[in-house]
Short mmCIF file of C-alpha atoms in Angstrom, two decimals:
data_model
loop_
_atom_site.label_atom_id
_atom_site.label_comp_id
_atom_site.label_asym_id
_atom_site.label_seq_id
_atom_site.Cartn_x
_atom_site.Cartn_y
_atom_site.Cartn_z
CA MET A 1 -15.22 -11.73 18.55
CA ALA A 2 -13.79 -10.47 21.96
CA ARG A 3 -10.67 -8.35 22.14
CA ARG A 4 -8.81 -6.17 24.59
CA ILE A 5 -7.83 -2.64 23.63
CA ASP A 6 -5.31 -0.91 25.88
CA SER A 7 -4.22 2.77 25.61
CA LEU A 8 -0.51 3.02 26.51
CA ALA A 9 0.43 6.42 27.86
CA ILE A 10 3.67 6.57 25.77
CA ALA A 11 4.20 9.46 23.50
CA LEU A 12 6.60 9.34 20.60
CA THR A 13 9.37 11.52 21.48
CA VAL A 14 12.38 13.43 19.92
CA GLY A 15 15.33 14.40 22.03
CA ALA A 16 14.92 18.12 21.46
CA THR A 17 13.29 21.08 23.05
CA ILE A 18 11.16 23.52 20.79
CA ALA A 19 9.44 26.78 21.00
CA VAL A 20 5.79 27.11 20.41
CA ALA A 21 5.09 30.06 17.99
CA GLY A 22 2.71 32.88 19.79
CA GLY A 23 2.98 30.93 23.13
CA THR A 24 5.37 30.24 25.88
CA ALA A 25 8.34 27.56 25.42
CA PRO A 26 7.50 24.21 26.74
CA GLU A 27 9.51 23.08 29.84
CA ALA A 28 12.94 21.70 28.77
CA GLY A 29 12.80 17.97 28.78
CA ASN A 30 9.22 17.73 27.60
CA PRO A 31 8.67 15.26 24.83
CA VAL A 32 7.62 16.20 21.31
CA THR A 33 4.42 14.04 20.75
CA ILE A 34 3.23 13.03 17.33
CA GLY A 35 1.26 10.02 18.23
CA ARG A 36 0.26 7.52 20.88
CA TYR A 37 0.66 3.86 21.15
CA ARG A 38 -2.23 1.52 21.35
CA THR A 39 -2.41 -2.40 22.08
CA ILE A 40 -4.74 -4.62 20.60
CA HIS A 41 -5.06 -8.13 21.73
CA SER A 42 -5.92 -10.44 18.68
CA GLU A 43 -7.75 -13.61 18.90
CA VAL A 44 -7.20 -14.27 15.26
CA LEU A 45 -3.44 -13.88 15.67
CA GLY A 46 -3.28 -15.18 19.28
CA GLU A 47 -1.01 -12.33 20.27
CA ASP A 48 -0.92 -8.53 21.33
CA ARG A 49 -0.51 -6.06 18.27
CA THR A 50 0.62 -2.44 18.82
CA VAL A 51 -0.54 0.21 16.45
CA LEU A 52 0.60 3.86 16.47
CA VAL A 53 -2.29 6.46 16.26
CA HIS A 54 -1.77 9.90 14.81
CA LEU A 55 -4.90 12.43 14.69
CA PRO A 56 -5.52 15.58 12.64
CA GLU A 57 -4.41 18.70 14.62
CA GLY A 58 -8.03 19.76 14.84
CA TYR A 59 -9.44 16.39 15.81
CA SER A 60 -10.42 17.28 19.55
CA ALA A 61 -11.82 20.65 18.60
CA THR A 62 -14.58 19.45 16.09
CA THR A 63 -16.86 16.75 15.50
CA ALA A 64 -15.36 16.16 11.97
CA SER A 65 -14.63 12.65 10.68
CA TYR A 66 -11.67 11.69 8.50
CA PRO A 67 -10.42 8.94 6.11
CA VAL A 68 -7.87 6.65 7.40
CA VAL A 69 -4.25 5.76 6.36
CA TYR A 70 -3.15 2.41 7.45
CA MET A 71 0.48 1.90 7.39
CA LEU A 72 2.72 -1.17 7.69
CA TYR A 73 6.09 -1.38 9.34
CA GLY A 74 4.77 1.10 12.24
CA ASP A 75 7.76 -0.12 14.31
CA HIS A 76 10.10 2.13 12.13
CA VAL A 77 9.00 5.11 14.27
CA THR A 78 11.61 7.72 13.40
CA THR A 79 11.59 6.95 9.72
CA TYR A 80 8.35 5.57 8.14
CA PHE A 81 5.77 6.88 10.98
CA ALA A 82 7.49 10.21 11.47
CA ARG A 83 7.82 10.82 7.60
CA ALA A 84 3.97 9.74 7.19
CA VAL A 85 2.93 12.10 9.96
CA SER A 86 5.06 14.82 8.40
CA GLU A 87 3.61 14.10 4.87
CA LEU A 88 0.03 13.94 5.94
CA ASP A 89 0.20 16.99 8.17
CA THR A 90 2.08 19.32 5.30
CA LEU A 91 0.06 18.19 2.38
CA SER A 92 -3.34 18.52 4.25
CA SER A 93 -2.42 22.18 5.65
CA GLY A 94 -1.49 22.98 2.14
CA GLY A 95 -4.74 22.00 0.78
CA ARG A 96 -3.48 19.31 -1.46
CA ILE A 97 -5.09 16.40 0.47
CA PRO A 98 -7.82 15.75 3.01
CA GLU A 99 -7.02 15.56 6.63
CA CYS A 100 -6.46 11.93 7.68
CA ILE A 101 -6.14 9.72 10.69
CA LEU A 102 -2.85 7.59 10.62
CA ILE A 103 -2.95 4.10 12.00
CA ALA A 104 0.49 2.45 11.74
CA VAL A 105 0.76 -1.36 12.60
CA MET A 106 3.95 -2.49 14.31
CA ASN A 107 5.50 -5.90 12.97
CA THR A 108 5.93 -9.04 15.09
CA ASP A 109 6.68 -11.56 12.36
CA ARG A 110 6.67 -9.49 9.01
CA TYR A 111 7.34 -12.37 6.60
CA ARG A 112 4.79 -14.50 8.16
CA ASP A 113 1.98 -11.76 8.07
CA LEU A 114 3.02 -9.85 4.93
CA LEU A 115 4.41 -12.41 2.24
CA PRO A 116 2.11 -14.85 0.38
CA GLU A 117 4.57 -17.71 0.84
CA VAL A 118 8.20 -18.35 2.00
CA ARG A 119 10.17 -21.04 0.42
CA GLY A 120 7.13 -22.32 -1.27
CA GLU A 121 5.28 -22.86 2.11
CA PRO A 122 2.15 -20.85 3.11
CA THR A 123 2.27 -18.06 5.60
CA GLY A 124 -0.15 -16.24 7.80
CA ILE A 125 -1.07 -13.65 5.51
CA ASP A 126 -4.86 -14.66 5.23
CA ASP A 127 -4.82 -14.41 9.15
CA PHE A 128 -3.24 -11.02 9.04
CA ILE A 129 -6.12 -10.00 6.54
CA ARG A 130 -8.95 -11.41 9.12
CA PHE A 131 -7.19 -9.37 12.03
CA PHE A 132 -7.56 -6.20 9.91
CA GLU A 133 -11.22 -7.15 8.93
CA ALA A 134 -12.44 -8.59 12.33
CA GLU A 135 -10.40 -6.57 14.80
CA LEU A 136 -8.54 -3.68 13.58
CA PHE A 137 -11.16 -2.02 11.36
CA PRO A 138 -14.04 -2.44 13.93
CA TRP A 139 -11.80 -0.76 16.81
CA VAL A 140 -10.67 2.18 14.63
CA GLU A 141 -14.22 2.77 13.28
CA THR A 142 -15.82 2.63 16.76
CA GLU A 143 -13.19 4.43 18.73
CA LEU A 144 -12.36 7.31 16.30
CA ARG A 145 -14.41 9.38 13.89
CA THR A 146 -13.88 7.92 10.35
CA LYS A 147 -15.08 8.38 6.81
CA PRO A 148 -15.62 5.30 4.70
CA PHE A 149 -12.29 5.54 2.85
CA ARG A 150 -9.27 3.30 3.84
CA MET A 151 -5.81 3.74 2.38
CA LEU A 152 -2.96 1.17 2.83
CA VAL A 153 0.56 2.24 2.86
CA GLY A 154 3.10 -0.72 2.34
CA PRO A 155 6.74 -0.19 2.59
CA GLN A 156 9.11 -3.12 1.90
CA ALA A 157 7.38 -6.53 2.31
CA GLY A 158 4.27 -4.59 3.17
CA ALA A 159 3.87 -4.22 -0.61
CA ASN A 160 3.30 -7.82 -0.91
CA PHE A 161 0.61 -7.79 1.40
CA ALA A 162 -1.10 -4.83 -0.15
CA LEU A 163 -0.95 -6.46 -3.64
CA TYR A 164 -2.19 -9.78 -2.35
CA THR A 165 -5.05 -7.92 -0.55
CA VAL A 166 -6.08 -5.89 -3.72
CA MET A 167 -6.86 -9.17 -5.51
CA ALA A 168 -7.97 -11.20 -2.48
CA ARG A 169 -10.33 -8.61 -0.84
CA PRO A 170 -10.83 -6.01 -3.48
CA ARG A 171 -13.22 -3.88 -1.27
CA MET A 172 -11.12 -3.99 1.84
CA PHE A 173 -9.06 -0.83 0.86
CA ASP A 174 -9.77 2.00 -1.42
CA ALA A 175 -6.23 2.87 -2.19
CA PHE A 176 -2.71 1.48 -1.78
CA ILE A 177 0.62 3.39 -1.80
CA ILE A 178 3.40 0.64 -2.00
CA GLU A 179 6.88 -0.24 -2.83
CA ASN A 180 7.58 -2.76 -5.81
CA PRO A 181 5.94 -5.83 -4.41
CA PHE A 182 7.94 -8.12 -6.90
CA ARG A 183 11.37 -7.30 -5.33
CA TRP A 184 10.59 -9.84 -2.60
CA ARG A 185 11.02 -13.41 -3.76
CA GLY A 186 8.37 -14.54 -1.37
CA GLY A 187 5.28 -15.50 -3.42
CA ARG A 188 6.13 -13.16 -6.57
CA GLU A 189 4.96 -16.02 -8.80
CA ARG A 190 1.68 -16.46 -6.80
CA LEU A 191 1.10 -12.94 -7.10
CA VAL A 192 1.57 -13.01 -10.79
CA GLU A 193 -1.00 -15.96 -11.13
CA GLN A 194 -3.35 -14.17 -8.88
CA ALA A 195 -3.24 -11.09 -10.96
CA GLU A 196 -3.82 -12.96 -14.23
CA SER A 197 -6.92 -14.75 -12.88
CA PHE A 198 -8.23 -11.51 -11.01
CA PHE A 199 -7.93 -9.35 -13.96
CA SER A 200 -9.32 -11.58 -16.40
CA ALA A 201 -12.42 -12.62 -14.49
CA GLU A 202 -15.73 -10.73 -14.39
CA THR A 203 -15.62 -9.15 -11.08
CA ASP A 204 -15.94 -5.85 -9.36
CA ARG A 205 -12.80 -3.98 -9.43
CA THR A 206 -12.07 -0.51 -8.04
CA GLY A 207 -9.26 1.41 -6.26
CA PHE A 208 -5.95 3.10 -6.81
CA VAL A 209 -2.68 1.35 -6.70
CA HIS A 210 0.64 3.61 -6.79
CA ILE A 211 3.74 1.53 -6.97
CA SER A 212 7.31 3.14 -6.47
CA TRP A 213 10.27 1.43 -7.72
CA ARG A 214 13.90 1.91 -8.94
CA GLU A 215 16.50 -0.23 -10.37
CA THR A 216 19.18 -0.38 -7.62
CA ASP A 217 20.35 -3.93 -7.21
CA GLU A 218 20.05 -7.56 -8.45
CA LEU A 219 16.87 -8.14 -6.78
CA GLU A 220 15.29 -4.90 -8.24
CA THR A 221 16.57 -5.75 -11.82
CA GLU A 222 15.21 -9.31 -11.34
CA SER A 223 11.76 -7.91 -10.27
CA LEU A 224 11.22 -5.54 -13.24
CA PRO A 225 9.73 -7.99 -15.76
CA TYR A 226 7.24 -9.00 -12.99
CA LEU A 227 6.25 -5.29 -12.27
CA THR A 228 6.03 -4.79 -16.35
CA GLY A 229 3.98 -7.85 -16.75
CA PHE A 230 1.57 -6.82 -14.12
CA ALA A 231 1.03 -3.31 -15.41
CA GLU A 232 0.30 -5.06 -18.93
CA THR A 233 -2.19 -7.42 -17.10
CA VAL A 234 -4.00 -4.47 -15.70
CA GLU A 235 -4.19 -2.58 -18.87
CA SER A 236 -5.25 -5.50 -20.92
CA ALA A 237 -8.22 -5.65 -18.43
CA GLY A 238 -9.41 -2.48 -19.75
CA ASP A 239 -10.67 -1.62 -16.46
CA ALA A 240 -11.19 2.08 -15.82
CA ASP A 241 -12.06 1.71 -12.21
CA ILE A 242 -8.57 0.56 -11.34
CA ARG A 243 -6.08 3.44 -11.43
CA LEU A 244 -2.47 2.04 -11.49
CA VAL A 245 0.19 4.61 -11.21
CA LEU A 246 4.12 3.43 -11.54
CA ASP A 247 6.42 5.73 -9.94
CA GLU A 248 10.15 5.36 -11.19
CA VAL A 249 12.42 6.90 -8.31
CA PRO A 250 15.91 8.25 -9.24
CA VAL A 251 18.84 5.96 -8.09
CA ASP A 252 20.53 7.79 -5.18
CA GLY A 253 22.76 5.44 -3.68
CA GLU A 254 20.44 4.36 -0.75
CA PHE A 255 19.64 0.73 -0.13
CA LEU A 256 15.92 1.14 0.60
CA VAL A 257 13.78 2.88 -2.04
CA PRO A 258 12.63 6.19 -0.59
CA PHE A 259 9.29 6.27 1.23
CA ARG A 260 7.01 7.76 -1.48
CA ILE A 261 3.80 8.18 0.59
CA GLY A 262 3.63 12.08 -0.35
CA ALA A 263 3.95 11.35 -3.93
CA GLY A 264 1.24 8.62 -3.67
CA LEU A 265 -1.17 10.76 -1.72
CA ARG A 266 -0.72 13.58 -4.23
CA ALA A 267 -1.39 11.35 -7.29
CA LEU A 268 -4.46 9.80 -5.43
CA PHE A 269 -5.92 13.26 -4.48
CA ASP A 270 -4.78 15.03 -7.71
CA ALA A 271 -8.26 16.62 -8.05
CA TYR A 272 -8.58 17.61 -4.45
CA PRO A 273 -7.03 21.12 -4.47
CA PHE A 274 -9.34 24.02 -4.96
CA PRO A 275 -9.17 25.13 -8.59
CA LYS A 276 -7.47 28.51 -8.81
CA ASP A 277 -9.72 29.65 -11.76
CA LEU A 278 -12.94 28.90 -10.31
CA GLU A 279 -14.93 32.09 -9.53
CA VAL A 280 -16.69 32.06 -6.37
CA ALA A 281 -19.89 34.03 -5.84
CA SER A 282 -21.39 32.09 -3.06
CA LEU A 283 -20.89 29.41 -0.53
CA ASP A 284 -22.55 27.12 -2.81
CA ASP A 285 -19.91 27.57 -5.51
CA ILE A 286 -17.35 26.41 -2.98
CA LEU A 287 -19.44 23.32 -1.91
CA GLY A 288 -20.08 22.26 -5.32
CA HIS A 289 -16.32 21.65 -5.82
CA TYR A 290 -16.48 19.28 -2.91
CA ARG A 291 -19.81 17.61 -3.92
CA ALA A 292 -17.95 16.52 -7.01
CA LEU A 293 -14.89 15.27 -5.27
CA SER A 294 -17.36 13.29 -2.87
CA LYS A 295 -18.76 11.74 -5.79
CA ARG A 296 -15.25 10.82 -7.36
CA TYR A 297 -13.87 9.37 -4.29
CA GLY A 298 -16.87 7.66 -2.74
CA PHE A 299 -16.87 9.66 0.64
CA GLU A 300 -18.07 12.93 1.74
CA VAL A 301 -15.26 15.38 1.27
CA ASP A 302 -15.42 18.35 3.54
CA PRO A 303 -14.09 21.84 2.47
CA PRO A 304 -10.79 22.54 4.36
CA GLU A 305 -10.79 25.74 6.67
CA ARG A 306 -7.94 27.24 4.89
CA VAL A 307 -9.84 27.08 1.47
CA LEU A 308 -13.05 28.61 3.37
CA ALA A 309 -10.99 31.23 4.82
CA ALA A 310 -9.34 32.33 1.61
CA ARG A 311 -12.66 32.44 -0.40
CA SER A 312 -14.30 34.41 2.44
CA GLN A 313 -11.54 36.90 2.01
CA GLU A 314 -12.04 37.10 -1.66
CA LEU A 315 -15.70 37.63 -1.25
CA ILE A 316 -15.10 40.36 1.28
CA GLY A 317 -12.65 42.06 -1.37
CA ARG A 318 -15.48 42.01 -3.90
CA GLY A 319 -17.90 43.44 -1.50
CA ARG A 320 -19.91 40.25 -1.21
CA THR A 321 -20.17 40.83 2.52
CA LYS A 322 -23.37 38.63 3.04
CA ALA A 323 -21.81 35.69 1.14
CA ALA A 324 -18.63 35.92 3.04
CA ILE A 325 -20.64 35.74 6.30
CA GLU A 326 -22.18 32.35 5.18
CA VAL A 327 -18.64 30.93 4.47
CA LEU A 328 -17.48 32.14 7.91
CA GLU A 329 -20.55 30.77 9.67
CA LEU A 330 -19.90 27.32 8.11
CA MET A 331 -16.37 27.60 9.45
CA LEU A 332 -17.40 28.23 12.87
CA GLU A 333 -20.11 25.59 12.76
CA ARG A 334 -17.58 23.00 11.72
CA ASP A 335 -14.88 24.17 14.35
CA PRO A 336 -16.16 26.56 17.01
CA SER A 337 -12.48 27.34 17.89
CA SER A 338 -11.78 28.85 14.40
CA LEU A 339 -9.97 32.02 15.26
CA ASP A 340 -9.88 32.84 11.67
CA ALA A 341 -13.61 32.93 11.46
CA LEU A 342 -14.00 34.59 14.78
CA TRP A 343 -11.82 37.33 13.67
CA GLN A 344 -13.32 37.89 10.37
CA LEU A 345 -16.72 38.00 11.76
CA GLY A 346 -15.75 40.44 14.44
CA ASN A 347 -14.19 42.57 11.87
CA LEU A 348 -17.29 42.50 9.65
CA ALA A 349 -19.78 43.14 12.51
CA GLU A 350 -17.53 46.15 13.71
CA ARG A 351 -17.50 47.67 10.16
CA GLY A 352 -21.42 47.14 10.00
CA GLY A 353 -21.72 49.16 13.29
CA ARG A 354 -22.67 45.87 15.26
CA THR A 355 -20.50 46.63 17.98
CA ALA A 356 -21.91 44.29 20.56
CA GLU A 357 -21.87 41.50 18.19
CA ALA A 358 -18.20 42.28 17.30
CA VAL A 359 -17.23 42.37 21.11
CA ALA A 360 -19.00 38.86 21.55
CA TYR A 361 -16.83 37.30 18.83
CA TYR A 362 -13.66 38.90 20.02
CA GLU A 363 -14.40 37.70 23.71
CA ARG A 364 -14.59 34.14 22.24
CA MET A 365 -11.16 34.70 20.81
CA ILE A 366 -9.72 35.77 24.09
CA ALA A 367 -11.21 32.67 25.92
CA LEU A 368 -9.44 30.51 23.23
CA MET A 369 -6.14 32.47 23.17
CA GLY A 370 -5.52 33.31 26.85
CA SER A 371 -2.53 35.28 27.67
CA ASP A 372 -1.71 35.72 23.84
CA ALA A 373 -4.97 37.87 23.39
CA GLY A 374 -3.47 41.28 24.46
CA MET A 375 -4.13 43.04 21.26
CA ILE A 376 -7.79 41.65 20.92
CA ALA A 377 -8.44 42.49 24.72
CA ARG A 378 -7.44 46.02 24.11
CA ARG A 379 -9.86 46.16 20.99
CA VAL A 380 -12.70 44.79 23.20
CA GLU A 381 -11.97 47.61 25.84
CA GLN A 382 -12.10 50.44 23.19
CA LEU A 383 -15.42 48.97 21.81
CA LYS A 384 -16.90 48.68 25.17
CA ALA A 385 -16.09 52.10 26.14
CA ALA A 386 -17.81 53.34 22.82
CA ILE A 387 -20.86 51.55 23.85
CA ASP A 388 -20.91 53.17 27.25
CA ASP A 389 -20.42 56.63 25.50
CA ASP A 390 -23.31 55.78 23.14
CA ASP A 391 -25.40 54.92 26.31
CA ARG A 392 -24.93 58.20 28.20
#
């Protein structure tokens, strides 16, 4: 199916100037960029659709691939999109979840696309599903380096689309992080009927569903029997492959339920953090944890750089230099620009009397760091002078 993909050179901006740690301050007035708009012409929907793309920080420096978070209500740029970027980057840098690509889909007619029905009349929800399947997924998975793991984040009416999709296309997404889908009257009865039929049938059901809710107003109170009934329907199916998490949010006076993407991601990837009590004697001990995670989540889970760096330090401290070097070399293989790996390998080479090898690692750091590499450059000069003295 033909489609047109345009890249719009529009950065998401915040009206502020920031200083970059370890570098020079950017020119006043420059934008702070957290993503990029892309326009996709959809033949299924008969219109252009805009998505916002945020890539992991190290995306361009490596050949790694990443799971993908698809988020609805992408037009809420400074709230939902910016919050999602912050949660993804903070949790992944802290080793709580894997790094992810974020694709946020902007609304055009949200009730047409996201609700199963409006005032008893059918909507375009099935066409919106086809847009994902026939146009958005193929573009994302061709243009970007992705792992076969898709998550859907559905705030507001996006929750209805998500729950409808759980049952209409069980394999379309692997995980859902949504708000209470029964708060919206548009199609809630239909969702209940769908759930009763879906969970009573002999069918292949897998996935993770995180639903946040709080009792704030009449609509929310009215929705709770539906939400409770849905949970009982899932439980009565006795399906261990569907993991449902209900997340009650404290009432705080705000009209909208807080965007709980962080809570949902932490619950989904609860097994991801590296165990503190796992004793590491070799690289294989580290990789074994991620092989187990890969089996659990159904995609190849890569060990994050921060875990490899921390474990290499532990190995060095226990005198297991050879094992530490294997870990650091894997870091460098996965990311040739890893300053941490280059620094540690340089230090180990220097301690081992392999001065020329140490100089080579440090010079690679200088090439990457530019004017911020003064201390490294001075060390290289000292090591080169020592080599010259030895050659005399």
